[in-house]
Amino acid sequence: FGPAQRVPLRRQVRLGAATHQKRLFDAAEPAYAQTFLTHFDSLTPEYEMKIAQLQPAQGQFDFAIADQLVAFAEANGKQVRGHTLIWGNSLPAWLTGRTWTRAELIQVLETHIATVVGRYRGRIPEWDVVNEAFLDDGSWRPNLWLTTIGTEYIALAFQAAHRADPSAKLFYNDYNIERINAKSTAVYSLARSLQEQGVPLHGIGMQAHVTPNYYPSQAQLEAVLSRLEQAGLEGQLTELDVSLAKLTDTPDAEKFELQAQIYQGLVAACQARPGCTRITTWGITDKYTYLGSTGVPLLFDTQYAPKRAMEVTQRIL
Ligand code: XIL
């Protein structure tokens, strides 16, 4: 017999989904939770962990729903991706309805993160710390944090999150960064700058809201993932959906085959790159997607049947 052939361990890319608390706990529609529990390894609260939901009034936190989601995940051996601590959207009126000094808003940012991340210390393994800080041309996206604090808000957010839970992996999250372009290069430069400042950052979340008119090929996504790997960073697809809304005249069989091919390339790219650790679809079923009824962007149809996209995804993962 020759030397034992080391069969490369099949790296496990985890498959996750964004979930809606109302549907997850809807006894009238058990298929939603059942499909999640059967096919997905992690959940991302679609909106329940955003600032407006968790801190509806300054200093008044409401964790009831977030606690339910974390308890549900833990009871079922699933992980939670925390989403998202600092974003320019989903901000409550108490934040947007007045002016702040720089020092005051830094205090607000650090208190929010310390309270939220600290509450789930050791229970939420990954956080999207900052979401969507760039415009497509790679310039800074104006938001409350940038205009009042300056670009330092990003480093401050990551440092606050790390202080609150040193065990959590911290991600920067954005869209249209799934191939080498001005925006993904601006994100890469930010990541390198944070690393040089010693700011804790573990990965980049690529939302991957794509369509037949805009999607990266497998090679294009692998190139972005490879660039991140060279910087010691994980890459994840964090909000994957493939909207077919523009293909209204295309027969179903043809459009769902095209959709499956797009999923195939993205999933294969993630499976091929050691730095790609998780794929999260932005929802479970076409019945409930933030893209509306014509997008039919997800892995399961409105009757919770697996689509061609799920068949090709399962074959790869
Ligand atoms: C969306 C949710 O899907 C909606 O339910 C909510 O009303 C608004 O936010 N990028 C993100 C997500 O990072 O948080 C957004 O989710 C979709 C775009």
PDB file of N, CA and C in Angstrom, residues 25-31:
ATOM      1  N   PHE A  25     -41.747  32.458  15.183  1.00  0.00           N
ATOM      2  CA  PHE A  25     -42.547  31.986  16.320  1.00  0.00           C
ATOM      3  C   PHE A  25     -44.033  31.933  15.986  1.00  0.00           C
ATOM      4  N   ASP A  26     -44.363  31.911  14.684  1.00  0.00           N
ATOM      5  CA  ASP A  26     -45.774  31.865  14.287  1.00  0.00           C
ATOM      6  C   ASP A  26     -46.256  30.417  14.255  1.00  0.00           C
ATOM      7  N   ALA A  27     -47.016  30.036  15.255  1.00  0.00           N
ATOM      8  CA  ALA A  27     -47.495  28.641  15.367  1.00  0.00           C
ATOM      9  C   ALA A  27     -48.395  28.276  14.184  1.00  0.00           C
ATOM     10  N   ALA A  28     -48.934  29.301  13.520  1.00  0.00           N
ATOM     11  CA  ALA A  28     -49.832  29.021  12.388  1.00  0.00           C
ATOM     12  C   ALA A  28     -49.054  28.663  11.132  1.00  0.00           C
ATOM     13  N   GLU A  29     -47.733  28.882  11.151  1.00  0.00           N
ATOM     14  CA  GLU A  29     -46.924  28.578   9.955  1.00  0.00           C
ATOM     15  C   GLU A  29     -45.626  27.886  10.368  1.00  0.00           C
ATOM     16  N   PRO A  30     -45.734  26.653  10.884  1.00  0.00           N
ATOM     17  CA  PRO A  30     -44.549  25.935  11.382  1.00  0.00           C
ATOM     18  C   PRO A  30     -43.491  25.684  10.310  1.00  0.00           C
ATOM     19  N   ALA A  31     -43.895  25.735   9.032  1.00  0.00           N
ATOM     20  CA  ALA A  31     -42.940  25.444   7.956  1.00  0.00           C
ATOM     21  C   ALA A  31     -41.771  26.423   7.965  1.00  0.00           C
TER      22      ALA A  31
END
